Amino acid sequence: MKVDGKPWRPIWLEDDGWSVGIIDQTRLPFAFVSARLSSEAEAVQAIRAMLVRGAPLIGATAAYGMALAMRADASDANLAGAYQRLFETRPTAINLGWALDDMRRRLAPLAPGEREAAAYARAAEIVEQDVEINRRIGAHGLELIRAIADRKPGPVNILTHCNAGWLATCDWGTATAPIYQAHDAGIAVHVWVDETRPRNQGSHLTAWELHNHGVPHTVIVDNAGGHLMQRGQVDICFTGTDRTTATGDVCNKIGTYLKALAARDNGVPFYVCLPSPTIDWSLRDGVGEIPIEERSAAEVTEVTGIAPDGAVVRTRVVSPGSPAANPAFDVTPARLVTGLVTERGVAEASEAGLLGLFPERKTA
Ligand code: MRU
């Protein structure tokens, strides 16, 4: 997508042909700066410290992390070590394990001398595959927006949570792909952007993206969504997901579940957009089985903002001495999800729905 009229992706191979460029998302929206990853250790740190984040982008960065590791040392021991170090960066997004499994499966049978080139080639494919998947998700989701636009006057009001935008993927985003495609097709849309405390991926990243693409939007506090739904001011919800079970339970940024509850109570359709690598076919019970990342309490007790003098500052917002807890994701049961928007179409959030689109996953 474009920033100041220039096309950008959140990850790219640098002109030197081996180091990896990323947008440092911890600096947005106050500064737009890139960073260069020149080792596996830097890829590990970029994922852990959330310079890159969002399930598909975490997977793509891990793939390039493997390539950087193979460039330094393509031995069996380093293949196993790099896999483990990258795998341990964040626990919830399944795309991380998916990308690492894919890389290991392709690299392990090769001679060490062949691994570096193969790793770079596969990492680039994973990136391009994600871009195409998201473009298709956008095309399917666009039809849901168009159907609403065809039957009501004024803009289609869409609520989204966290950042499942192009910054969270290799381009387009998942939840934002239908929005960008609807906007580009001339359909009037307006997006309610949940700020998404504690890290503010909504107010920092989704708002920045939508502003740069010229999509009308309004940032709201996380607690406002239910009120807006009661007043008929939300036509449809689109969110992303970090891991979806074979039965259609959806794990996403903390607070997603409450939005789905409010949507159900108010008859607002709640769609989750996901590329197929986000489906964990081995799990059936999202609440019981998906590991939920617990992050630092400092993310709750402090916020980052910009002072009147332009300095970016971190400020305490919680009474000193009070402890804070920071579960980073929650699970929305399949029964609250209207549909799953995938690259192959829209499925009912159920095992039958997913297998209908991915019949190759049926076991005998
Ligand atoms: O903690 P984050 O910022 O990595 O969480 C991101 C999300 O929860 C996204 O909604 C999810 O990864 C889907 S991204 C297309």
Tab-separated table of N, CA, C and O in Angstrom, residues 194-259:
chain	number	residue	atom	x	y	z
A	194	ASP	N	-11.113	0.647	16.746
A	194	ASP	CA	-10.878	0.452	18.191
A	194	ASP	C	-9.430	0.822	18.497
A	194	ASP	O	-8.506	0.322	17.845
A	195	GLU	N	-9.200	1.633	19.522
A	195	GLU	CA	-7.810	2.045	19.789
A	195	GLU	C	-6.929	0.835	20.144
A	195	GLU	O	-5.754	0.789	19.849
A	196	THR	N	-7.534	-0.176	20.814
A	196	THR	CA	-6.845	-1.443	21.103
A	196	THR	C	-5.744	-1.299	22.140
A	196	THR	O	-4.548	-1.518	21.868
A	197	ARG	N	-6.165	-0.892	23.315
A	197	ARG	CA	-5.241	-0.915	24.450
A	197	ARG	C	-4.892	-2.372	24.772
A	197	ARG	O	-5.723	-3.255	24.566
A	198	PRO	N	-3.679	-2.670	25.274
A	198	PRO	CA	-2.754	-1.638	25.756
A	198	PRO	C	-1.770	-1.088	24.727
A	198	PRO	O	-1.251	0.003	24.947
A	199	ARG	N	-1.495	-1.780	23.638
A	199	ARG	CA	-0.427	-1.288	22.760
A	199	ARG	C	-0.925	-0.350	21.674
A	199	ARG	O	-0.143	0.170	20.889
A	200	ASN	N	-2.241	-0.180	21.604
A	200	ASN	CA	-2.810	0.806	20.676
A	200	ASN	C	-2.532	0.515	19.193
A	200	ASN	O	-2.304	1.441	18.409
A	201	GLN	N	-2.590	-0.765	18.830
A	201	GLN	CA	-2.384	-1.066	17.401
A	201	GLN	C	-3.455	-0.405	16.527
A	201	GLN	O	-3.213	-0.136	15.358
A	202	GLY	N	-4.649	-0.157	17.106
A	202	GLY	CA	-5.699	0.503	16.315
A	202	GLY	C	-5.402	1.974	16.102
A	202	GLY	O	-5.301	2.449	14.969
A	203	SER	N	-5.223	2.693	17.208
A	203	SER	CA	-5.032	4.150	17.086
A	203	SER	C	-3.660	4.507	16.530
A	203	SER	O	-3.484	5.573	15.933
A	204	HIS	N	-2.674	3.626	16.703
A	204	HIS	CA	-1.336	3.923	16.177
A	204	HIS	C	-1.146	3.434	14.747
A	204	HIS	O	-0.535	4.143	13.941
A	205	LEU	N	-1.630	2.242	14.445
A	205	LEU	CA	-1.276	1.609	13.166
A	205	LEU	C	-2.442	1.602	12.169
A	205	LEU	O	-2.275	2.048	11.026
A	206	THR	N	-3.612	1.099	12.598
A	206	THR	CA	-4.742	1.047	11.655
A	206	THR	C	-5.154	2.469	11.244
A	206	THR	O	-5.393	2.736	10.058
A	207	ALA	N	-5.215	3.368	12.213
A	207	ALA	CA	-5.592	4.752	11.885
A	207	ALA	C	-4.577	5.365	10.923
A	207	ALA	O	-4.944	6.050	9.953
A	208	TRP	N	-3.302	5.117	11.150
A	208	TRP	CA	-2.234	5.640	10.274
A	208	TRP	C	-2.384	5.088	8.866
A	208	TRP	O	-2.300	5.820	7.875
A	209	GLU	N	-2.621	3.781	8.776
A	209	GLU	CA	-2.811	3.155	7.457
A	209	GLU	C	-3.998	3.759	6.717
A	209	GLU	O	-3.897	4.111	5.541
A	210	LEU	N	-5.150	3.819	7.399
A	210	LEU	CA	-6.366	4.293	6.742
A	210	LEU	C	-6.213	5.747	6.319
A	210	LEU	O	-6.630	6.147	5.224
A	211	HIS	N	-5.590	6.545	7.175
A	211	HIS	CA	-5.347	7.947	6.839
A	211	HIS	C	-4.495	8.047	5.580
A	211	HIS	O	-4.780	8.840	4.672
A	212	ASN	N	-3.432	7.241	5.525
A	212	ASN	CA	-2.538	7.298	4.366
A	212	ASN	C	-3.222	6.871	3.081
A	212	ASN	O	-2.847	7.315	1.994
A	213	HIS	N	-4.227	5.995	3.194
A	213	HIS	CA	-4.933	5.538	1.989
A	213	HIS	C	-6.176	6.388	1.715
A	213	HIS	O	-6.890	6.153	0.747
A	214	GLY	N	-6.459	7.344	2.594
A	214	GLY	CA	-7.612	8.225	2.373
A	214	GLY	C	-8.946	7.597	2.695
A	214	GLY	O	-9.985	8.026	2.177
A	215	VAL	N	-8.954	6.591	3.576
A	215	VAL	CA	-10.218	5.939	3.938
A	215	VAL	C	-10.817	6.657	5.154
A	215	VAL	O	-10.167	6.756	6.199
A	216	PRO	N	-12.062	7.153	5.045
A	216	PRO	CA	-12.681	7.828	6.201
A	216	PRO	C	-12.749	6.898	7.409
A	216	PRO	O	-13.138	5.732	7.279
A	217	HIS	N	-12.368	7.417	8.560
A	217	HIS	CA	-12.349	6.574	9.755
A	217	HIS	C	-12.420	7.442	10.997
A	217	HIS	O	-12.147	8.641	10.942
A	218	THR	N	-12.765	6.800	12.120
A	218	THR	CA	-12.841	7.484	13.407
A	218	THR	C	-12.286	6.540	14.461
A	218	THR	O	-12.705	5.370	14.526
A	219	VAL	N	-11.370	7.029	15.283
A	219	VAL	CA	-10.828	6.206	16.373
A	219	VAL	C	-11.771	6.286	17.567
A	219	VAL	O	-12.251	7.361	17.924
A	220	ILE	N	-12.050	5.127	18.159
A	220	ILE	CA	-12.906	5.079	19.348
A	220	ILE	C	-12.177	4.324	20.462
A	220	ILE	O	-11.284	3.523	20.181
A	221	VAL	N	-12.570	4.587	21.703
A	221	VAL	CA	-12.003	3.780	22.786
A	221	VAL	C	-12.588	2.378	22.684
A	221	VAL	O	-13.663	2.171	22.105
A	222	ASP	N	-11.887	1.429	23.243
A	222	ASP	CA	-12.299	0.035	23.071
A	222	ASP	C	-13.699	-0.233	23.614
A	222	ASP	O	-14.368	-1.151	23.169
A	223	ASN	N	-14.138	0.557	24.577
A	223	ASN	CA	-15.436	0.305	25.190
A	223	ASN	C	-16.605	0.910	24.425
A	223	ASN	O	-17.755	0.742	24.832
A	224	ALA	N	-16.351	1.627	23.329
A	224	ALA	CA	-17.435	2.346	22.648
A	224	ALA	C	-18.208	1.480	21.657
A	224	ALA	O	-19.330	1.818	21.270
A	225	GLY	N	-17.617	0.354	21.243
A	225	GLY	CA	-18.220	-0.421	20.158
A	225	GLY	C	-19.643	-0.873	20.442
A	225	GLY	O	-20.520	-0.764	19.578
A	226	GLY	N	-19.895	-1.391	21.654
A	226	GLY	CA	-21.234	-1.883	21.980
A	226	GLY	C	-22.268	-0.773	21.897
A	226	GLY	O	-23.374	-0.958	21.357
A	227	HIS	N	-21.917	0.386	22.387
A	227	HIS	CA	-22.816	1.543	22.342
A	227	HIS	C	-23.152	1.908	20.890
A	227	HIS	O	-24.317	2.134	20.544
A	228	LEU	N	-22.140	1.940	20.033
A	228	LEU	CA	-22.370	2.290	18.624
A	228	LEU	C	-23.234	1.244	17.942
A	228	LEU	O	-24.099	1.569	17.123
A	229	MET	N	-23.027	-0.019	18.302
A	229	MET	CA	-23.852	-1.086	17.708
A	229	MET	C	-25.311	-0.936	18.138
A	229	MET	O	-26.228	-1.096	17.333
A	230	GLN	N	-25.557	-0.622	19.416
A	230	GLN	CA	-26.926	-0.441	19.895
A	230	GLN	C	-27.641	0.665	19.133
A	230	GLN	O	-28.850	0.641	18.950
A	231	ARG	N	-26.892	1.668	18.695
A	231	ARG	CA	-27.498	2.801	17.995
A	231	ARG	C	-27.537	2.624	16.481
A	231	ARG	O	-27.797	3.567	15.756
A	232	GLY	N	-27.211	1.441	16.028
A	232	GLY	CA	-27.281	1.189	14.585
A	232	GLY	C	-26.170	1.832	13.795
A	232	GLY	O	-26.294	2.035	12.580
A	233	GLN	N	-25.059	2.167	14.456
A	233	GLN	CA	-23.991	2.876	13.764
A	233	GLN	C	-22.860	1.964	13.292
A	233	GLN	O	-21.832	2.453	12.843
A	234	VAL	N	-23.063	0.658	13.433
A	234	VAL	CA	-22.090	-0.308	12.901
A	234	VAL	C	-22.857	-1.287	12.007
A	234	VAL	O	-23.806	-1.923	12.453
A	235	ASP	N	-22.454	-1.383	10.732
A	235	ASP	CA	-23.127	-2.296	9.804
A	235	ASP	C	-22.482	-3.670	9.792
A	235	ASP	O	-23.140	-4.676	9.508
A	236	ILE	N	-21.171	-3.718	10.028
A	236	ILE	CA	-20.454	-4.994	9.910
A	236	ILE	C	-19.129	-4.866	10.665
A	236	ILE	O	-18.563	-3.765	10.747
A	237	CYS	N	-18.655	-5.963	11.239
A	237	CYS	CA	-17.329	-5.993	11.886
A	237	CYS	C	-16.406	-6.890	11.070
A	237	CYS	O	-16.820	-7.978	10.625
A	238	PHE	N	-15.172	-6.451	10.901
A	238	PHE	CA	-14.113	-7.283	10.324
A	238	PHE	C	-12.940	-7.278	11.284
A	238	PHE	O	-12.453	-6.197	11.654
A	239	THR	N	-12.482	-8.457	11.699
A	239	THR	CA	-11.232	-8.520	12.465
A	239	THR	C	-10.303	-9.538	11.817
A	239	THR	O	-10.713	-10.287	10.923
A	240	GLY	N	-9.077	-9.566	12.298
A	240	GLY	CA	-8.139	-10.606	11.897
A	240	GLY	C	-8.118	-11.701	12.946
A	240	GLY	O	-8.978	-11.749	13.840
A	241	THR	N	-7.152	-12.581	12.843
A	241	THR	CA	-6.976	-13.643	13.837
A	241	THR	C	-5.532	-14.125	13.835
A	241	THR	O	-4.858	-14.090	12.799
A	242	ASP	N	-5.078	-14.543	14.990
A	242	ASP	CA	-3.722	-15.091	15.129
A	242	ASP	C	-3.697	-16.605	15.059
A	242	ASP	O	-2.661	-17.209	14.788
A	243	ARG	N	-4.837	-17.211	15.352
A	243	ARG	CA	-4.943	-18.672	15.261
A	243	ARG	C	-6.433	-19.019	15.294
A	243	ARG	O	-7.156	-18.566	16.184
A	244	THR	N	-6.844	-19.817	14.339
A	244	THR	CA	-8.231	-20.260	14.268
A	244	THR	C	-8.232	-21.781	14.297
A	244	THR	O	-7.467	-22.416	13.568
A	245	THR	N	-9.077	-22.368	15.143
A	245	THR	CA	-9.081	-23.825	15.264
A	245	THR	C	-9.802	-24.463	14.074
A	245	THR	O	-10.531	-23.786	13.328
A	246	ALA	N	-9.642	-25.776	13.952
A	246	ALA	CA	-10.324	-26.525	12.890
A	246	ALA	C	-11.835	-26.431	13.037
A	246	ALA	O	-12.574	-26.688	12.083
A	247	THR	N	-12.311	-26.056	14.230
A	247	THR	CA	-13.750	-25.949	14.471
A	247	THR	C	-14.252	-24.505	14.357
A	247	THR	O	-15.425	-24.240	14.596
A	248	GLY	N	-13.356	-23.570	14.033
A	248	GLY	CA	-13.778	-22.188	13.776
A	248	GLY	C	-13.716	-21.255	14.963
A	248	GLY	O	-14.183	-20.106	14.872
A	249	ASP	N	-13.136	-21.685	16.095
A	249	ASP	CA	-12.905	-20.737	17.194
A	249	ASP	C	-11.764	-19.805	16.778
A	249	ASP	O	-10.772	-20.250	16.186
A	250	VAL	N	-11.890	-18.528	17.145
A	250	VAL	CA	-10.975	-17.510	16.633
A	250	VAL	C	-10.224	-16.840	17.774
A	250	VAL	O	-10.828	-16.239	18.663
A	251	CYS	N	-8.904	-16.940	17.749
A	251	CYS	CA	-8.086	-16.229	18.733
A	251	CYS	C	-7.552	-14.959	18.078
A	251	CYS	O	-6.974	-15.002	16.996
A	252	ASN	N	-7.761	-13.832	18.724
A	252	ASN	CA	-7.285	-12.554	18.178
A	252	ASN	C	-6.976	-11.618	19.351
A	252	ASN	O	-7.130	-11.975	20.519
A	253	LYS	N	-6.556	-10.427	19.015
A	253	LYS	CA	-6.144	-9.437	20.017
A	253	LYS	C	-7.185	-9.294	21.129
A	253	LYS	O	-8.393	-9.291	20.873
A	254	ILE	N	-6.695	-9.148	22.350
A	254	ILE	CA	-7.558	-9.034	23.516
A	254	ILE	C	-8.645	-7.962	23.269
A	254	ILE	O	-8.348	-6.866	22.798
A	255	GLY	N	-9.877	-8.336	23.581
A	255	GLY	CA	-11.001	-7.425	23.355
A	255	GLY	C	-11.863	-7.824	22.167
A	255	GLY	O	-13.010	-7.367	22.045
A	256	THR	N	-11.357	-8.693	21.319
A	256	THR	CA	-12.132	-9.133	20.151
A	256	THR	C	-13.407	-9.848	20.603
A	256	THR	O	-14.497	-9.634	20.057
A	257	TYR	N	-13.254	-10.701	21.631
A	257	TYR	CA	-14.400	-11.479	22.131
A	257	TYR	C	-15.551	-10.559	22.572
A	257	TYR	O	-16.722	-10.803	22.260
A	258	LEU	N	-15.210	-9.493	23.287
A	258	LEU	CA	-16.270	-8.578	23.757
A	258	LEU	C	-16.986	-7.927	22.580
A	258	LEU	O	-18.190	-7.663	22.634
A	259	LYS	N	-16.248	-7.633	21.508
A	259	LYS	CA	-16.882	-7.036	20.321
A	259	LYS	C	-17.828	-8.041	19.672
A	259	LYS	O	-18.915	-7.679	19.213
